[in-house]
N, CA, C and O atoms as a DFTB+ gen file, in Angstrom:
732 C
 N C O
     1  1      65.366     -24.937      18.004
     2  2      65.295     -25.684      19.571
     3  2      64.199     -25.984      19.961
     4  3      63.163     -25.360      19.733
     5  1      64.306     -26.884      20.533
     6  2      62.932     -27.252      21.269
     7  2      62.810     -28.145      22.419
     8  3      63.770     -28.915      22.402
     9  1      62.017     -28.377      23.438
    10  2      62.175     -28.669      24.244
    11  2      61.255     -30.450      24.707
    12  3      60.062     -30.570      24.426
    13  1      61.703     -31.129      25.104
    14  2      60.700     -32.506      25.604
    15  2      59.698     -31.915      26.585
    16  3      58.482     -32.016      26.425
    17  1      60.287     -31.282      27.626
    18  2      59.808     -31.003      28.790
    19  2      59.423     -30.065      29.226
    20  3      59.197     -30.148      30.433
    21  1      59.119     -28.630      28.533
    22  2      58.687     -27.373      28.778
    23  2      58.632     -26.682      29.757
    24  3      59.017     -25.534      29.977
    25  1      57.941     -27.711      30.585
    26  2      57.156     -27.027      31.774
    27  2      58.295     -26.874      32.795
    28  3      58.118     -26.526      33.962
    29  1      59.142     -27.084      32.399
    30  2      60.942     -27.676      33.455
    31  2      61.092     -25.847      33.273
    32  3      61.534     -25.043      34.094
    33  1      60.789     -25.711      32.508
    34  2      61.357     -24.177      32.099
    35  2      61.050     -23.121      33.246
    36  3      61.752     -22.110      33.225
    37  1      60.136     -23.222      34.197
    38  2      59.302     -22.570      34.774
    39  2      60.718     -22.178      36.192
    40  3      61.098     -21.236      36.888
    41  1      61.006     -23.482      35.961
    42  2      62.740     -23.805      37.356
    43  2      63.254     -22.466      37.411
    44  3      63.243     -21.849      38.476
    45  1      63.766     -21.895      36.201
    46  2      64.218     -20.925      35.898
    47  2      63.660     -19.437      36.958
    48  3      64.193     -18.361      37.230
    49  1      62.764     -19.874      37.207
    50  2      62.680     -18.605      38.158
    51  2      63.127     -18.652      39.301
    52  3      62.793     -17.671      39.966
    53  1      63.903     -19.563      39.956
    54  2      64.472     -19.459      40.799
    55  2      65.996     -18.821      40.795
    56  3      66.647     -18.812      41.840
    57  1      66.484     -18.331      39.662
    58  2      67.697     -17.956      39.400
    59  2      67.657     -16.628      40.406
    60  3      68.548     -16.520      41.249
    61  1      66.761     -15.762      40.320
    62  2      66.854     -14.740      41.103
    63  2      67.075     -14.956      42.441
    64  3      67.927     -14.416      43.147
    65  1      66.237     -15.799      42.756
    66  2      66.910     -15.956      44.810
    67  2      67.808     -16.402      44.334
    68  3      68.407     -15.339      44.170
    69  1      68.958     -17.680      43.646
    70  2      69.998     -17.228      43.822
    71  2      71.218     -16.288      44.389
    72  3      72.080     -16.335      45.267
    73  1      70.722     -15.318      43.248
    74  2      71.539     -14.174      42.900
    75  2      71.520     -13.386      44.374
    76  3      72.438     -12.784      44.931
    77  1      69.992     -13.634      44.849
    78  2      69.842     -12.167      46.143
    79  2      70.416     -13.417      47.326
    80  3      70.943     -12.919      48.320
    81  1      70.370     -14.634      47.305
    82  2      70.985     -15.409      48.429
    83  2      72.565     -15.236      48.076
    84  3      73.162     -14.634      48.968
    85  1      73.177     -15.531      47.248
    86  2      74.783     -15.552      46.609
    87  2      75.416     -13.893      46.554
    88  3      76.623     -13.647      46.542
    89  1      74.633     -13.139      46.532
    90  2      75.247     -11.918      46.323
    91  2      76.406     -11.457      47.354
    92  3      76.266     -11.626      48.566
    93  1      77.372     -10.961      46.883
    94  2      78.581     -10.637      48.248
    95  2      78.729      -9.626      48.538
    96  3      78.936      -8.588      47.910
    97  1      78.577      -9.992      50.066
    98  2      78.444      -9.018      51.136
    99  2      80.201      -8.393      51.694
   100  3      80.287      -7.208      52.017
   101  1      81.099      -9.029      51.735
   102  2      82.097      -8.507      51.647
   103  2      82.975      -7.806      50.642
   104  3      83.358      -8.483      49.688
   105  1      83.371      -6.467      50.725
   106  2      83.948      -5.720      49.658
   107  2      85.609      -6.840      49.321
   108  3      86.053      -7.368      48.301
   109  1      85.992      -6.794      50.478
   110  2      87.651      -7.906      50.276
   111  2      87.290      -8.835      49.120
   112  3      87.912      -8.722      48.064
   113  1      86.130      -9.928      49.279
   114  2      85.797     -11.131      48.939
   115  2      84.615     -10.916      47.544
   116  3      83.989     -11.815      46.982
   117  1      84.588      -9.714      47.302
   118  2      83.402      -9.738      46.231
   119  2      84.180     -10.042      44.710
   120  3      83.351     -10.510      43.930
   121  1      85.218      -9.936      44.237
   122  2      85.563     -10.746      43.199
   123  2      85.134     -12.282      43.112
   124  3      84.526     -12.785      42.168
   125  1      85.507     -12.850      44.120
   126  2      85.747     -14.502      44.437
   127  2      84.056     -14.941      44.860
   128  3      83.527     -16.051      44.918
   129  1      83.701     -14.060      45.023
   130  2      82.307     -14.560      45.637
   131  2      81.334     -14.290      44.158
   132  3      80.441     -14.999      43.692
   133  1      81.946     -12.879      43.616
   134  2      80.948     -12.917      42.513
   135  2      81.297     -13.993      41.099
   136  3      80.517     -14.200      40.170
   137  1      82.470     -14.487      41.235
   138  2      82.510     -15.891      40.282
   139  2      82.180     -16.939      40.711
   140  3      82.036     -17.828      39.872
   141  1      81.964     -17.228      41.937
   142  2      81.151     -18.378      42.821
   143  2      79.715     -18.341      42.343
   144  3      79.104     -19.367      42.046
   145  1      79.095     -16.884      42.268
   146  2      77.906     -16.731      41.913
   147  2      77.645     -17.000      40.297
   148  3      76.643     -17.545      39.832
   149  1      78.564     -16.587      39.690
   150  2      78.069     -16.871      38.226
   151  2      78.422     -18.411      37.811
   152  3      77.965     -18.952      36.804
   153  1      79.244     -18.987      38.676
   154  2      79.094     -20.601      38.324
   155  2      77.667     -21.331      38.910
   156  3      76.865     -22.079      38.351
   157  1      77.707     -20.902      39.973
   158  2      76.267     -21.554      40.411
   159  2      75.008     -21.062      39.842
   160  3      74.005     -21.749      40.033
   161  1      74.909     -19.945      39.151
   162  2      73.774     -19.528      38.281
   163  2      73.850     -20.636      36.573
   164  3      73.043     -21.178      35.817
   165  1      75.083     -20.498      36.669
   166  2      75.483     -20.948      35.166
   167  2      75.075     -22.524      35.005
   168  3      74.613     -23.070      34.003
   169  1      75.515     -23.360      36.862
   170  2      74.693     -24.425      37.012
   171  2      73.650     -24.960      36.825
   172  3      73.381     -26.065      36.354
   173  1      72.950     -24.045      37.256
   174  2      71.450     -23.925      37.742
   175  2      70.809     -23.766      36.042
   176  3      70.438     -24.863      35.625
   177  1      70.672     -22.918      35.289
   178  2      71.134     -22.999      34.290
   179  2      70.817     -23.843      33.149
   180  3      70.017     -23.832      32.213
   181  1      71.896     -24.689      33.658
   182  2      72.286     -25.848      32.504
   183  2      71.340     -27.034      33.157
   184  3      70.483     -27.507      32.411
   185  1      71.428     -27.466      34.298
   186  2      70.412     -28.141      34.977
   187  2      69.444     -27.894      34.223
   188  3      69.585     -28.455      33.136
   189  1      68.144     -27.064      34.345
   190  2      66.882     -26.916      34.481
   191  2      66.954     -26.911      32.415
   192  3      65.804     -26.847      31.981
   193  1      67.625     -26.943      31.697
   194  2      67.893     -27.351      30.554
   195  2      68.044     -28.485      30.239
   196  3      67.543     -28.947      29.214
   197  1      68.799     -29.196      31.093
   198  2      68.987     -30.638      30.963
   199  2      67.309     -31.021      31.261
   200  3      66.756     -31.765      30.450
   201  1      66.711     -30.619      32.162
   202  2      65.532     -31.276      33.200
   203  2      64.517     -30.842      31.997
   204  3      63.479     -31.504      32.013
   205  1      64.601     -29.838      30.925
   206  2      63.514     -29.649      29.834
   207  2      63.822     -29.908      28.992
   208  3      63.119     -29.486      28.074
   209  1      65.132     -30.821      28.546
   210  2      65.255     -31.615      27.087
   211  2      65.252     -31.036      26.318
   212  3      64.504     -31.150      25.348
   213  1      66.165     -30.136      26.499
   214  2      66.414     -28.958      24.903
   215  2      67.406     -30.036      23.995
   216  3      68.453     -30.631      24.250
   217  1      66.657     -29.973      23.003
   218  2      67.143     -30.724      21.122
   219  2      67.573     -29.490      20.440
   220  3      66.886     -28.538      20.809
   221  1      68.380     -29.208      19.662
   222  2      68.643     -28.826      18.851
   223  2      68.367     -29.847      17.623
   224  3      68.518     -31.065      17.713
   225  1      67.907     -29.109      16.377
   226  2      67.244     -29.793      15.379
   227  2      68.055     -29.422      13.876
   228  3      67.850     -28.287      13.445
   229  1      68.683     -30.050      13.317
   230  2      69.125     -29.916      12.574
   231  2      68.650     -30.483      10.889
   232  3      68.384     -31.667      10.685
   233  1      68.621     -29.795      10.172
   234  2      68.141     -30.428       9.325
   235  2      69.095     -30.890       7.936
   236  3      69.884     -30.260       7.231
   237  1      68.713     -31.987       7.928
   238  2      69.280     -33.198       6.966
   239  2      69.367     -32.968       5.298
   240  3      68.312     -32.679       4.733
   241  1      70.264     -33.056       4.713
   242  2      70.384     -32.806       3.396
   243  2      70.529     -34.360       2.534
   244  3      70.603     -34.384       1.305
   245  1      70.549     -35.305       3.171
   246  2      70.293     -36.594       2.633
   247  2      68.937     -37.363       3.101
   248  3      68.308     -37.458       4.155
   249  1      68.851     -37.697       2.212
   250  2      67.579     -38.615       2.044
   251  2      67.288     -40.407       2.633
   252  3      68.116     -41.165       2.127
   253  1      66.575     -40.907       3.298
   254  2      66.914     -42.496       3.092
   255  2      65.378     -42.976       3.157
   256  3      64.544     -42.591       3.977
   257  1      65.177     -43.945       2.064
   258  2      63.974     -44.255       1.958
   259  2      64.114     -46.331       1.905
   260  3      64.838     -47.024       1.190
   261  1      63.289     -46.671       2.770
   262  2      63.273     -47.860       3.025
   263  2      61.903     -48.385       2.364
   264  3      60.786     -48.291       2.875
   265  1      62.221     -48.952       1.133
   266  2      60.851     -49.913      -0.180
   267  2      60.220     -50.830       0.682
   268  3      61.071     -51.570       1.175
   269  1      59.164     -51.071       1.040
   270  2      58.523     -51.879       1.508
   271  2      57.497     -52.769       0.610
   272  3      56.376     -52.262       0.582
   273  1      57.595     -53.744       0.014
   274  2      57.304     -54.603      -0.819
   275  2      56.306     -56.200      -0.593
   276  3      56.792     -57.327      -0.694
   277  1      55.244     -55.973      -0.361
   278  2      54.636     -57.220      -0.079
   279  2      54.361     -58.084      -1.262
   280  3      53.851     -57.892      -2.365
   281  1      54.961     -59.266      -0.542
   282  2      55.163     -60.714      -1.614
   283  2      54.409     -61.621      -0.968
   284  3      54.689     -62.785      -1.256
   285  1      53.475     -61.454      -0.125
   286  2      52.281     -62.554       0.503
   287  2      51.704     -63.152      -0.931
   288  3      51.873     -62.914      -2.127
   289  1      50.763     -64.255       0.046
   290  2      50.001     -64.398      -1.256
   291  2      48.693     -64.035      -2.054
   292  3      48.074     -64.400      -3.054
   293  1      48.622     -63.037      -0.965
   294  2      47.012     -62.147      -1.060
   295  2      47.575     -61.005      -2.050
   296  3      46.694     -60.203      -2.362
   297  1      48.835     -60.748      -2.614
   298  2      49.296     -59.849      -2.975
   299  2      49.096     -60.525      -4.848
   300  3      49.884     -61.469      -4.885
   301  1      48.658     -60.448      -5.750
   302  2      48.971     -60.506      -7.159
   303  2      50.253     -60.267      -7.671
   304  3      50.876     -59.207      -7.613
   305  1      50.660     -61.495      -8.259
   306  2      51.742     -61.319      -8.982
   307  2      52.079     -59.547      -9.705
   308  3      52.945     -58.739      -9.366
   309  1      50.888     -59.424     -10.895
   310  2      50.864     -57.985     -11.614
   311  2      51.020     -56.720     -10.623
   312  3      51.336     -55.552     -10.849
   313  1      50.691     -57.372      -9.493
   314  2      50.996     -56.309      -8.067
   315  2      52.298     -56.048      -7.667
   316  3      52.856     -55.026      -7.268
   317  1      52.574     -56.908      -7.810
   318  2      54.204     -57.103      -7.152
   319  2      55.100     -56.811      -8.265
   320  3      56.090     -56.114      -8.041
   321  1      54.913     -57.181      -9.233
   322  2      55.818     -56.517     -10.174
   323  2      55.626     -54.719     -10.647
   324  3      56.428     -53.920     -11.131
   325  1      54.396     -54.615     -10.297
   326  2      54.373     -53.289     -10.730
   327  2      54.662     -52.509      -9.590
   328  3      54.718     -51.297      -9.800
   329  1      54.921     -53.021      -8.068
   330  2      55.974     -52.125      -6.778
   331  2      57.157     -52.270      -7.545
   332  3      57.734     -51.182      -7.537
   333  1      58.010     -53.413      -8.441
   334  2      58.965     -53.344      -8.219
   335  2      59.712     -52.055      -9.244
   336  3      60.795     -51.502      -9.053
   337  1      58.690     -51.814     -10.401
   338  2      58.784     -51.035     -11.429
   339  2      58.389     -49.545     -10.787
   340  3      58.798     -48.572     -11.421
   341  1      57.646     -49.310      -9.608
   342  2      57.953     -48.294      -9.246
   343  2      59.294     -48.206      -8.353
   344  3      60.041     -47.263      -8.612
   345  1      59.600     -48.931      -7.519
   346  2      60.922     -49.044      -7.119
   347  2      61.962     -48.521      -7.210
   348  3      62.733     -47.917      -6.465
   349  1      61.875     -49.043      -9.004
   350  2      62.794     -48.646      -9.343
   351  2      62.805     -47.785     -10.422
   352  3      63.741     -47.860     -11.219
   353  1      61.640     -46.725     -10.630
   354  2      61.327     -45.520     -10.884
   355  2      62.126     -44.493      -9.941
   356  3      62.936     -43.581     -10.102
   357  1      61.263     -45.322      -8.535
   358  2      61.960     -44.255      -7.794
   359  2      63.200     -44.089      -7.475
   360  3      63.664     -42.949      -7.456
   361  1      63.916     -45.104      -7.187
   362  2      65.646     -45.176      -7.239
   363  2      66.322     -44.371      -8.316
   364  3      67.364     -43.760      -8.082
   365  1      65.532     -44.364      -9.908
   366  2      66.197     -43.688     -10.788
   367  2      66.094     -42.222     -10.263
   368  3      67.016     -41.442     -10.500
   369  1      64.921     -41.800      -9.507
   370  2      64.715     -39.886      -9.358
   371  2      65.362     -39.629      -8.314
   372  3      65.449     -38.444      -7.993
   373  1      66.084     -40.783      -7.376
   374  2      66.566     -40.247      -6.679
   375  2      68.252     -39.430      -6.256
   376  3      69.363     -39.827      -6.606
   377  1      67.945     -38.331      -5.495
   378  2      69.621     -37.466      -5.444
   379  2      70.659     -38.349      -5.393
   380  3      70.575     -39.511      -4.993
   381  1      71.932     -37.637      -5.918
   382  2      72.927     -38.472      -5.825
   383  2      73.350     -38.579      -4.284
   384  3      74.164     -39.503      -4.286
   385  1      73.240     -38.179      -3.153
   386  2      73.752     -38.697      -1.679
   387  2      72.807     -38.951      -0.962
   388  3      72.907     -38.883       0.263
   389  1      71.409     -39.386      -1.737
   390  2      70.175     -40.318      -1.161
   391  2      70.905     -41.787      -1.298
   392  3      71.803     -42.298      -1.967
   393  1      70.040     -42.134      -0.328
   394  2      70.243     -43.903       0.259
   395  2      68.719     -44.463      -0.078
   396  3      67.721     -43.754      -0.206
   397  1      68.792     -46.111      -0.208
   398  2      67.542     -46.453       0.360
   399  2      67.743     -48.014      -0.354
   400  3      68.289     -48.302      -1.419
   401  1      67.014     -48.988       0.769
   402  2      66.672     -49.846       0.732
   403  2      65.563     -50.475       0.534
   404  3      64.511     -49.839       0.603
   405  1      65.554     -52.102       0.195
   406  2      64.499     -52.526       0.139
   407  2      64.033     -53.953       1.039
   408  3      64.833     -54.854       1.289
   409  1      62.816     -53.962       1.398
   410  2      62.394     -54.972       2.254
   411  2      61.224     -55.868       1.940
   412  3      60.067     -55.462       1.827
   413  1      61.623     -57.144       1.805
   414  2      60.249     -57.773       1.044
   415  2      59.442     -58.878       2.541
   416  3      59.861     -59.573       3.466
   417  1      58.417     -58.543       2.109
   418  2      57.757     -59.497       2.935
   419  2      56.592     -59.700       3.140
   420  3      55.771     -58.856       2.781
   421  1      56.049     -61.300       4.003
   422  2      54.764     -61.831       3.980
   423  2      54.775     -61.955       5.347
   424  3      54.878     -60.907       5.985
   425  1      54.675     -63.224       6.079
   426  2      54.657     -63.447       7.179
   427  2      56.046     -63.065       7.927
   428  3      55.939     -62.584       9.055
   429  1      57.049     -63.203       7.504
   430  2      58.101     -62.351       8.209
   431  2      58.702     -61.657       7.021
   432  3      58.273     -61.896       5.892
   433  1      59.952     -60.569       7.288
   434  2      60.201     -59.258       6.795
   435  2      61.755     -59.704       6.578
   436  3      62.383     -59.943       7.610
   437  1      62.545     -59.861       5.127
   438  2      63.773     -60.232       4.933
   439  2      64.163     -58.833       3.763
   440  3      63.364     -58.376       2.947
   441  1      65.858     -58.274       4.016
   442  2      66.146     -57.345       3.489
   443  2      66.739     -57.993       2.224
   444  3      67.576     -58.879       2.051
   445  1      65.829     -57.048       1.213
   446  2      66.315     -57.606       0.038
   447  2      68.007     -57.146      -0.660
   448  3      68.983     -57.754      -1.100
   449  1      67.569     -55.604      -0.409
   450  2      68.910     -55.025      -0.443
   451  2      69.094     -54.089       0.339
   452  3      68.126     -53.358       0.546
   453  1      70.506     -53.765       1.101
   454  2      70.669     -52.836       2.327
   455  2      70.645     -51.415       2.174
   456  3      70.508     -50.951       1.042
   457  1      70.765     -50.641       3.198
   458  2      70.704     -49.225       3.058
   459  2      72.392     -48.782       1.751
   460  3      73.563     -48.900       2.110
   461  1      71.893     -48.267       0.217
   462  2      72.780     -48.158       0.054
   463  2      72.278     -47.193      -1.026
   464  3      71.089     -46.902      -1.159
   465  1      73.513     -46.606      -1.970
   466  2      73.255     -45.215      -2.713
   467  2      73.091     -45.591      -3.778
   468  3      72.537     -44.763      -4.501
   469  1      73.324     -46.483      -4.213
   470  2      73.616     -46.885      -5.779
   471  2      72.417     -48.196      -5.372
   472  3      72.670     -49.176      -4.671
   473  1      71.213     -47.908      -5.967
   474  2      70.219     -49.068      -5.975
   475  2      70.182     -49.896      -7.323
   476  3      70.590     -49.262      -8.296
   477  1      69.920     -50.716      -7.473
   478  2      69.367     -51.583      -8.679
   479  2      68.633     -52.845      -8.461
   480  3      69.252     -53.871      -8.177
   481  1      67.349     -52.827      -8.576
   482  2      66.405     -54.125      -8.388
   483  2      66.025     -54.182      -9.565
   484  3      65.664     -53.282     -10.323
   485  1      66.172     -56.005      -9.809
   486  2      66.377     -56.121     -11.240
   487  2      65.001     -57.234     -11.112
   488  3      64.127     -57.246     -11.979
   489  1      64.970     -58.042     -10.036
   490  2      63.801     -58.866      -9.848
   491  2      64.504     -59.166      -7.970
   492  3      65.571     -58.898      -7.418
   493  1      62.874     -60.013      -7.416
   494  2      62.614     -60.332      -6.399
   495  2      63.265     -61.267      -5.491
   496  3      62.420     -61.828      -4.793
   497  1      65.046     -61.825      -5.122
   498  2      65.625     -62.682      -4.702
   499  2      65.190     -63.353      -3.509
   500  3      65.125     -64.583      -3.506
   501  1      64.868     -62.639      -2.437
   502  2      64.494     -63.417      -1.180
   503  2      63.294     -64.144      -1.326
   504  3      62.666     -63.817      -2.333
   505  1      62.618     -65.301      -0.423
   506  2      61.534     -65.669      -0.305
   507  2      60.928     -65.564       0.932
   508  3      60.950     -66.582       1.625
   509  1      60.393     -64.577       1.374
   510  2      59.531     -64.863       2.591
   511  2      58.632     -65.592       2.677
   512  3      57.963     -65.987       1.722
   513  1      58.437     -65.950       4.076
   514  2      57.177     -66.954       3.683
   515  2      55.445     -66.011       3.619
   516  3      54.934     -64.996       4.092
   517  1      55.183     -66.852       2.953
   518  2      53.926     -66.140       1.756
   519  2      52.474     -66.348       2.497
   520  3      51.465     -65.845       2.002
   521  1      52.425     -67.057       3.615
   522  2      50.965     -67.249       3.738
   523  2      50.568     -66.871       4.335
   524  3      49.480     -67.331       4.680
   525  1      51.245     -65.379       5.157
   526  2      50.418     -64.205       6.040
   527  2      51.343     -63.033       5.545
   528  3      52.457     -63.051       5.023
   529  1      50.614     -62.155       5.841
   530  2      50.947     -60.867       5.798
   531  2      51.383     -60.154       7.033
   532  3      50.428     -59.613       7.591
   533  1      52.577     -59.976       7.662
   534  2      52.814     -59.243       8.933
   535  2      54.269     -57.711       8.431
   536  3      55.485     -57.646       8.251
   537  1      52.973     -56.714       8.411
   538  2      53.124     -55.735       7.989
   539  2      54.037     -54.866       9.073
   540  3      54.808     -53.934       8.850
   541  1      53.653     -55.543      10.404
   542  2      54.420     -54.798      11.822
   543  2      55.968     -55.472      11.820
   544  3      56.937     -54.911      12.331
   545  1      55.999     -56.416      11.337
   546  2      57.357     -56.967      11.600
   547  2      58.601     -55.930      10.052
   548  3      59.599     -55.216      10.144
   549  1      57.988     -56.295       9.178
   550  2      58.310     -54.893       7.820
   551  2      58.529     -53.553       8.417
   552  3      59.658     -53.081       8.286
   553  1      57.710     -52.923       8.995
   554  2      58.174     -51.837       9.678
   555  2      58.934     -51.632      10.774
   556  3      59.378     -50.563      11.194
   557  1      59.072     -52.864      11.269
   558  2      60.407     -52.267      12.588
   559  2      61.770     -52.701      11.710
   560  3      62.836     -52.087      11.771
   561  1      61.571     -53.641      11.051
   562  2      63.222     -54.550      10.362
   563  2      63.270     -52.716       9.777
   564  3      64.125     -52.051      10.361
   565  1      62.555     -52.074       8.877
   566  2      62.938     -51.161       8.015
   567  2      63.357     -49.925       8.955
   568  3      64.232     -49.139       8.593
   569  1      62.698     -49.799      10.159
   570  2      63.289     -48.646      11.024
   571  2      64.398     -48.987      11.521
   572  3      64.784     -48.079      12.257
   573  1      65.172     -49.909      11.493
   574  2      66.166     -50.010      11.840
   575  2      67.382     -50.390      10.929
   576  3      68.339     -51.077      11.287
   577  1      67.163     -49.751       9.507
   578  2      67.929     -49.784       8.546
   579  2      68.200     -48.547       8.524
   580  3      68.908     -48.254       7.561
   581  1      67.967     -47.805       9.100
   582  2      67.904     -46.255       8.658
   583  2      69.396     -45.481       9.651
   584  3      69.560     -45.508      10.871
   585  1      70.464     -44.725       8.377
   586  2      71.437     -44.175       8.926
   587  2      70.884     -43.391      10.054
   588  3      69.682     -43.177      10.206
   589  1      72.021     -42.890      10.995
   590  2      71.334     -41.649      11.704
   591  2      71.052     -40.030      11.198
   592  3      70.322     -39.190      11.722
   593  1      71.777     -39.939      10.170
   594  2      72.521     -38.510       9.936
   595  2      71.381     -37.847       8.784
   596  3      71.300     -36.727       8.278
   597  1      70.457     -39.247       8.615
   598  2      69.607     -38.706       7.625
   599  2      68.042     -38.601       7.573
   600  3      67.278     -39.369       8.158
   601  1      67.696     -37.592       6.826
   602  2      65.910     -37.603       6.928
   603  2      65.328     -38.983       6.549
   604  3      65.778     -39.725       5.677
   605  1      64.323     -39.198       7.289
   606  2      64.048     -40.545       6.803
   607  2      62.458     -40.857       6.490
   608  3      61.566     -40.275       7.108
   609  1      62.190     -41.869       5.435
   610  2      60.781     -41.738       5.021
   611  2      61.083     -43.403       5.267
   612  3      62.107     -44.053       5.475
   613  1      59.426     -43.786       5.112
   614  2      59.248     -45.413       4.464
   615  2      58.613     -45.432       3.574
   616  3      58.203     -44.306       3.292
   617  1      58.155     -46.509       2.657
   618  2      57.391     -46.268       1.470
   619  2      57.000     -48.002       1.582
   620  3      57.838     -48.900       1.505
   621  1      55.727     -48.164       1.753
   622  2      54.982     -49.801       1.723
   623  2      53.955     -49.653       0.710
   624  3      52.911     -49.040       0.485
   625  1      54.897     -50.668       0.108
   626  2      53.637     -51.424      -1.101
   627  2      53.301     -52.829      -0.637
   628  3      53.948     -53.869      -0.513
   629  1      51.729     -52.375      -0.375
   630  2      51.667     -53.635      -0.400
   631  2      49.710     -53.440      -0.306
   632  3      49.375     -52.264      -0.454
   633  1      48.731     -54.255      -0.127
   634  2      47.378     -54.339       0.063
   635  2      46.561     -54.085       1.615
   636  3      45.384     -53.920       1.935
   637  1      47.990     -54.159       2.434
   638  2      47.183     -53.503       3.102
   639  2      46.320     -54.058       4.138
   640  3      45.623     -53.471       4.965
   641  1      46.535     -55.541       3.896
   642  2      45.346     -56.820       4.692
   643  2      46.735     -57.342       5.622
   644  3      47.663     -57.945       5.083
   645  1      46.725     -57.155       6.450
   646  2      47.200     -57.684       7.589
   647  2      46.978     -58.385       8.387
   648  3      46.316     -57.894       9.301
   649  1      47.300     -59.623       8.511
   650  2      46.951     -60.927       8.921
   651  2      47.652     -61.523      10.047
   652  3      47.267     -62.592      10.519
   653  1      49.019     -60.672      10.670
   654  2      49.397     -61.465      11.701
   655  2      50.014     -59.863      12.118
   656  3      49.687     -58.982      11.323
   657  1      50.890     -59.430      13.324
   658  2      50.806     -58.375      13.908
   659  2      50.496     -57.199      13.795
   660  3      49.884     -56.894      12.772
   661  1      50.795     -56.175      14.759
   662  2      49.693     -54.777      14.861
   663  2      50.955     -53.354      14.601
   664  3      51.799     -52.741      15.255
   665  1      50.174     -53.393      12.712
   666  2      50.848     -52.304      12.239
   667  2      50.893     -51.182      13.002
   668  3      51.987     -50.752      13.367
   669  1      49.769     -50.576      13.336
   670  2      49.379     -49.403      14.012
   671  2      50.525     -48.616      15.762
   672  3      50.786     -47.512      16.240
   673  1      50.794     -49.959      16.040
   674  2      51.896     -49.397      17.179
   675  2      53.266     -49.255      16.591
   676  3      53.917     -48.415      17.212
   677  1      53.841     -49.741      15.708
   678  2      54.933     -49.593      14.684
   679  2      54.811     -48.283      14.337
   680  3      55.711     -47.467      14.538
   681  1      53.194     -47.875      13.554
   682  2      53.309     -46.814      13.286
   683  2      53.273     -45.573      14.024
   684  3      53.210     -44.491      13.439
   685  1      53.313     -45.688      15.417
   686  2      52.950     -44.748      16.486
   687  2      54.284     -44.603      16.512
   688  3      54.582     -43.409      16.483
   689  1      55.206     -45.318      16.553
   690  2      56.754     -45.642      16.902
   691  2      57.519     -44.794      16.105
   692  3      58.505     -44.118      16.399
   693  1      56.786     -44.958      14.813
   694  2      57.520     -44.274      14.042
   695  2      57.325     -42.884      13.850
   696  3      58.251     -42.121      13.575
   697  1      55.974     -42.483      14.008
   698  2      55.590     -41.174      13.944
   699  2      56.456     -40.362      15.378
   700  3      56.852     -39.201      15.482
   701  1      56.515     -41.311      16.181
   702  2      57.443     -40.968      17.610
   703  2      59.048     -40.238      16.894
   704  3      59.680     -39.263      17.300
   705  1      59.277     -40.971      15.956
   706  2      60.689     -41.017      15.399
   707  2      60.733     -40.184      14.443
   708  3      61.720     -40.023      13.726
   709  1      59.493     -39.476      14.326
   710  2      59.375     -38.439      13.170
   711  2      59.782     -39.269      11.393
   712  3      60.262     -38.718      10.402
   713  1      59.491     -40.262      11.520
   714  2      59.078     -41.014      10.419
   715  2      57.853     -41.131       9.446
   716  3      56.892     -41.877       9.633
   717  1      58.007     -40.384       8.504
   718  2      56.504     -40.641       7.715
   719  2      56.720     -41.973       6.806
   720  3      57.642     -42.492       6.177
   721  1      55.052     -42.292       7.156
   722  2      55.086     -44.074       6.076
   723  2      54.260     -43.398       5.097
   724  3      53.288     -42.700       5.383
   725  1      54.774     -43.683       3.696
   726  2      54.136     -43.543       2.818
   727  2      53.517     -44.797       2.046
   728  3      54.183     -45.745       1.631
   729  1      52.050     -44.638       1.915
   730  2      51.813     -46.283       1.218
   731  2      50.867     -45.991      -0.165
   732  3      50.520     -46.927      -0.885
């Protein structure tokens, strides 16, 4: 369990104030007043937990990987074929319940293979614009492909020469979403 705003937990110090104010005074109404007090305390505690942003984290036992292959003009054909070989070997080593997708990119990004458990990449069939390298668009598209109930990972196979876009901004977004980027 974690909190997005743990400083809000200081508001739990108000619970004793609610107990003192709401403590039953009359004997013949004690049961009803005690029940009312318990409900009020529960409401206050739940409101404080809501303000603190309580999160219950579960470990995912399935992995989703999005491979991004740079096919722009700055990447030599030998490097592109080496990237394809790497993706083939990695997909063969994946677990039974793991999923993978492939995005090819240049100036734009295209989904070569959507998220699937049985990935077979023979050759790249998509043809993005090859004049520029827009890594940020490829990262954004890859983030959109991830299923919700999996551990996520991005693999970038590129020369890293970005000519369009701002990949560092998207990398911060991926880090905030706890998606590691391997390159």
